[in-house]
CSV table of C-alpha atoms in Angstrom, one decimal:
chain,number,residue,atom,x,y,z
A,326,MET,CA,9.8,-85.4,-93.8
A,327,ARG,CA,6.1,-86.1,-93.3
A,328,ILE,CA,3.5,-83.9,-94.8
A,329,ASP,CA,-0.3,-84.4,-94.2
A,330,LEU,CA,-2.6,-82.9,-96.8
A,331,LEU,CA,-6.0,-82.4,-95.3
A,332,ARG,CA,-9.0,-81.3,-97.5
A,333,HIS,CA,-11.2,-79.0,-95.5
A,334,GLY,CA,-14.4,-80.5,-94.2
A,335,THR,CA,-17.7,-80.3,-96.1
A,336,THR,CA,-19.6,-77.0,-96.5
A,337,GLY,CA,-22.7,-78.9,-97.6
A,338,ARG,CA,-22.2,-77.7,-101.2
A,339,ASP,CA,-20.9,-80.9,-102.8
A,340,GLY,CA,-21.2,-80.7,-106.6
A,341,TYR,CA,-20.6,-77.0,-106.7
A,342,LEU,CA,-17.5,-75.3,-108.1
A,343,ASP,CA,-16.4,-73.3,-105.1
A,344,GLY,CA,-13.0,-72.0,-105.7
A,345,ARG,CA,-12.9,-68.3,-104.7
A,346,THR,CA,-16.5,-68.7,-103.6
A,347,ASP,CA,-16.1,-69.3,-99.9
A,348,PRO,CA,-19.0,-70.9,-97.9
A,349,PRO,CA,-18.2,-71.7,-94.3
A,350,LEU,CA,-17.8,-75.2,-92.9
A,351,SER,CA,-21.0,-77.0,-91.9
A,352,ASP,CA,-21.3,-78.7,-88.5
A,353,ALA,CA,-20.5,-81.9,-90.3
A,354,GLY,CA,-17.4,-80.3,-91.8
A,355,TRP,CA,-16.1,-79.2,-88.4
A,356,ASP,CA,-16.7,-82.8,-87.1
A,357,GLN,CA,-14.7,-84.2,-90.1
A,358,PHE,CA,-11.8,-81.8,-89.4
A,359,ARG,CA,-11.7,-82.6,-85.7
A,360,ARG,CA,-11.8,-86.4,-86.3
A,361,GLN,CA,-8.9,-86.1,-88.7
A,362,THR,CA,-6.8,-84.0,-86.4
A,363,GLN,CA,-7.7,-85.6,-83.1
A,364,GLY,CA,-4.4,-86.8,-81.4
A,365,GLY,CA,-2.3,-85.1,-84.1
A,366,ILE,CA,1.4,-84.3,-83.6
A,367,TRP,CA,1.8,-81.4,-85.9
A,368,ARG,CA,3.9,-78.5,-84.7
A,369,ARG,CA,3.3,-76.5,-87.8
A,370,VAL,CA,0.1,-76.0,-89.8
A,371,VAL,CA,0.0,-74.3,-93.3
A,372,SER,CA,-3.4,-73.3,-94.6
A,373,SER,CA,-5.2,-71.8,-97.6
A,374,PRO,CA,-6.6,-68.3,-96.8
A,375,ARG,CA,-10.1,-69.5,-97.8
A,376,ALA,CA,-12.3,-69.4,-94.7
A,377,ARG,CA,-13.4,-73.0,-95.0
A,378,ALA,CA,-9.8,-74.1,-94.6
A,379,ARG,CA,-8.4,-71.2,-92.5
A,380,ALA,CA,-11.0,-71.2,-89.7
A,381,ALA,CA,-10.4,-74.9,-88.9
A,382,ALA,CA,-6.6,-74.4,-89.1
A,383,GLU,CA,-6.7,-71.4,-86.9
A,384,ASP,CA,-8.9,-73.3,-84.4
A,385,TYR,CA,-6.4,-76.2,-84.3
A,386,ALA,CA,-3.4,-73.9,-83.9
A,387,ARG,CA,-5.1,-72.0,-81.1
A,388,ARG,CA,-6.0,-75.3,-79.3
A,389,THR,CA,-2.5,-76.9,-79.7
A,390,GLY,CA,-0.2,-73.8,-79.6
A,391,CYS,CA,1.4,-74.9,-82.9
A,392,ALA,CA,2.7,-72.5,-85.5
A,393,LEU,CA,0.3,-71.4,-88.3
A,394,ASP,CA,1.2,-70.1,-91.8
A,395,ILE,CA,-1.5,-68.8,-94.1
A,396,ASP,CA,-0.3,-69.3,-97.7
A,397,ALA,CA,-2.3,-68.0,-100.6
A,398,ASP,CA,-0.6,-70.5,-103.0
A,399,TRP,CA,-2.7,-73.2,-101.3
A,400,SER,CA,-6.0,-71.6,-102.5
A,401,GLU,CA,-8.4,-73.5,-104.6
A,402,LEU,CA,-8.6,-73.1,-108.3
A,403,ASP,CA,-10.3,-70.0,-109.6
A,404,PHE,CA,-13.3,-71.2,-111.6
A,405,GLY,CA,-13.9,-67.9,-113.3
A,406,ARG,CA,-17.5,-67.7,-114.6
A,407,TRP,CA,-18.2,-71.1,-113.3
A,408,GLU,CA,-17.6,-69.9,-109.7
A,409,GLY,CA,-20.2,-71.0,-107.2
A,410,ARG,CA,-22.2,-72.9,-109.9
A,411,LYS,CA,-23.3,-76.5,-109.8
A,412,ARG,CA,-21.5,-78.9,-112.2
A,413,SER,CA,-24.8,-80.4,-113.3
A,414,ASP,CA,-26.2,-77.0,-114.2
A,415,ILE,CA,-23.1,-76.3,-116.3
A,416,ALA,CA,-23.3,-79.7,-118.0
A,417,ALA,CA,-27.0,-79.1,-118.9
A,418,GLU,CA,-26.2,-76.0,-120.9
A,419,PRO,CA,-25.5,-76.4,-124.7
A,420,GLY,CA,-21.9,-77.5,-125.0
A,421,GLY,CA,-21.4,-77.4,-121.3
A,422,ALA,CA,-20.7,-81.1,-120.8
A,423,ALA,CA,-17.9,-81.0,-123.5
A,424,LEU,CA,-16.4,-77.9,-121.9
A,425,LEU,CA,-16.3,-79.6,-118.5
A,426,ASP,CA,-14.8,-82.8,-120.0
A,427,ALA,CA,-12.1,-80.7,-121.7
A,428,PHE,CA,-11.5,-78.8,-118.4
A,429,HIS,CA,-10.8,-82.0,-116.5
A,430,ALA,CA,-8.7,-83.7,-119.2
A,431,ASP,CA,-6.3,-80.9,-120.2
A,432,PRO,CA,-4.0,-79.2,-117.7
A,433,ALA,CA,-3.8,-76.1,-120.0
A,434,ALA,CA,-7.6,-75.7,-120.0
A,435,SER,CA,-9.5,-73.4,-117.7
A,436,ALA,CA,-13.0,-72.5,-116.9
A,437,PRO,CA,-14.2,-69.4,-118.8
A,438,ASP,CA,-12.1,-66.4,-117.3
A,439,GLY,CA,-10.7,-68.8,-114.7
A,440,GLU,CA,-7.4,-70.3,-113.8
A,441,SER,CA,-5.8,-73.3,-115.6
A,442,TRP,CA,-4.8,-76.5,-113.8
A,443,ALA,CA,-1.2,-75.8,-114.9
A,444,ASP,CA,-1.3,-72.4,-113.2
A,445,LEU,CA,-2.7,-74.1,-110.0
A,446,GLN,CA,0.0,-76.7,-110.1
A,447,GLN,CA,2.7,-74.0,-110.5
A,448,ARG,CA,1.7,-72.1,-107.4
A,449,VAL,CA,1.1,-75.3,-105.3
A,450,ALA,CA,4.6,-76.4,-106.4
A,451,ARG,CA,6.0,-73.1,-105.0
A,452,ALA,CA,4.2,-73.7,-101.7
A,453,LEU,CA,5.5,-77.3,-101.4
A,454,ASP,CA,9.0,-76.2,-102.2
A,455,ARG,CA,8.8,-73.6,-99.4
A,456,ILE,CA,7.8,-76.4,-97.0
A,457,LEU,CA,10.5,-78.8,-98.2
A,458,ALA,CA,13.1,-76.1,-97.9
A,459,ARG,CA,12.4,-76.0,-94.1
A,460,PRO,CA,12.5,-79.7,-93.2
A,461,GLU,CA,11.2,-80.3,-89.7
A,462,PRO,CA,11.4,-83.3,-87.4
A,463,ALA,CA,7.6,-83.1,-86.7
A,464,PRO,CA,5.1,-83.6,-89.5
A,465,VAL,CA,3.5,-80.6,-91.2
A,466,LEU,CA,-0.2,-80.3,-91.7
A,467,VAL,CA,-1.5,-78.6,-94.8
A,468,VAL,CA,-5.2,-77.6,-94.8
A,469,ALA,CA,-6.3,-77.0,-98.3
A,470,HIS,CA,-8.7,-77.9,-101.1
A,471,GLY,CA,-9.3,-80.8,-103.5
A,472,GLY,CA,-7.8,-79.2,-106.5
A,473,ALA,CA,-4.7,-77.9,-104.6
A,474,ILE,CA,-4.2,-81.4,-103.0
A,475,ARG,CA,-4.3,-83.0,-106.5
A,476,ALA,CA,-1.8,-80.5,-107.8
A,477,ALA,CA,0.5,-81.3,-104.8
A,478,LEU,CA,0.3,-85.0,-105.5
A,479,SER,CA,1.0,-84.4,-109.1
A,480,HIS,CA,4.1,-82.3,-108.2
A,481,LEU,CA,5.5,-84.7,-105.6
A,482,LEU,CA,4.6,-88.1,-107.2
A,483,GLY,CA,5.0,-87.1,-110.8
A,484,TRP,CA,1.5,-88.3,-111.7
A,485,PRO,CA,-0.2,-86.5,-114.7
A,486,LEU,CA,-2.8,-84.2,-113.2
A,487,HIS,CA,-5.6,-85.5,-115.4
A,488,GLN,CA,-5.1,-89.0,-113.9
A,489,LEU,CA,-5.6,-87.8,-110.3
A,490,TRP,CA,-9.4,-87.6,-110.9
A,491,SER,CA,-9.3,-91.4,-110.3
A,492,LEU,CA,-8.3,-90.7,-106.7
A,493,ARG,CA,-11.3,-89.8,-104.5
A,494,ILE,CA,-10.6,-86.9,-102.2
A,495,HIS,CA,-13.8,-86.2,-100.3
A,496,PRO,CA,-14.1,-83.2,-98.0
A,497,GLY,CA,-12.3,-84.2,-94.8
A,498,THR,CA,-9.9,-86.6,-96.5
A,499,ARG,CA,-6.3,-86.7,-95.1
A,500,ILE,CA,-3.4,-88.0,-97.2
A,501,MET,CA,-0.2,-88.7,-95.3
A,502,LEU,CA,3.0,-88.4,-97.4
A,503,ALA,CA,6.7,-88.9,-96.9
A,504,ALA,CA,8.4,-86.2,-99.0
A,505,GLY,CA,11.7,-84.5,-99.6
A,506,GLN,CA,14.1,-83.3,-102.2
A,507,GLY,CA,16.7,-85.3,-104.0
A,508,GLY,CA,20.3,-84.4,-104.4
A,509,ASP,CA,19.4,-82.5,-107.6
A,510,GLY,CA,16.8,-80.5,-105.7
A,511,ALA,CA,13.8,-82.3,-107.4
A,512,PRO,CA,10.9,-83.0,-105.0
A,513,TRP,CA,9.8,-86.6,-104.4
A,514,GLY,CA,7.0,-88.1,-102.4
A,515,GLU,CA,5.2,-91.3,-101.5
A,516,ILE,CA,1.8,-91.9,-100.1
A,517,VAL,CA,2.0,-93.5,-96.7
A,518,GLU,CA,-1.7,-93.6,-95.9
A,519,ILE,CA,-5.1,-92.2,-97.1
A,520,ILE,CA,-7.6,-91.6,-94.2
A,521,GLN,CA,-11.1,-91.0,-95.5
A,522,PRO,CA,-13.5,-89.0,-93.3
């Protein structure tokens, strides 16, 4: 089946760790979303409950009449005490740069009082398995976040999560995948196309 993973458009807060923090899409973010979904053929949209993803998904579903599922497992990583803070500000604190490096290198690491990458990957894997259990002839559009999309790619492609930082997923990026489950039930996927905003 085909699954399109679409990172929500920009909120104008690039460089901030916004996981549970939920700023709205900027006008540019709405433009990015509309360009990436223009002429789309999705009959089902699955969205994170965060407003920056959900509002655009709801708008698309309303305009096209397609089915919409809100799934909390597609939420962005919880950054704990780093929530809503700028990466550069964290890095400027004593020991902050080393903490950020460890956070990005080790799937078991988490922000202080936050969620680990391994926990994110576990819940995104559940969400993907639910989609794959209901294969559909038409593609499915997933509107989510950079971290959740990286976790999905790691799950489907078998790539180590820490290596996915080499893949640029700007706000508004859409990644088209062919995906399914093998005879043993294990998920598989391949990237068909990456459409930058």
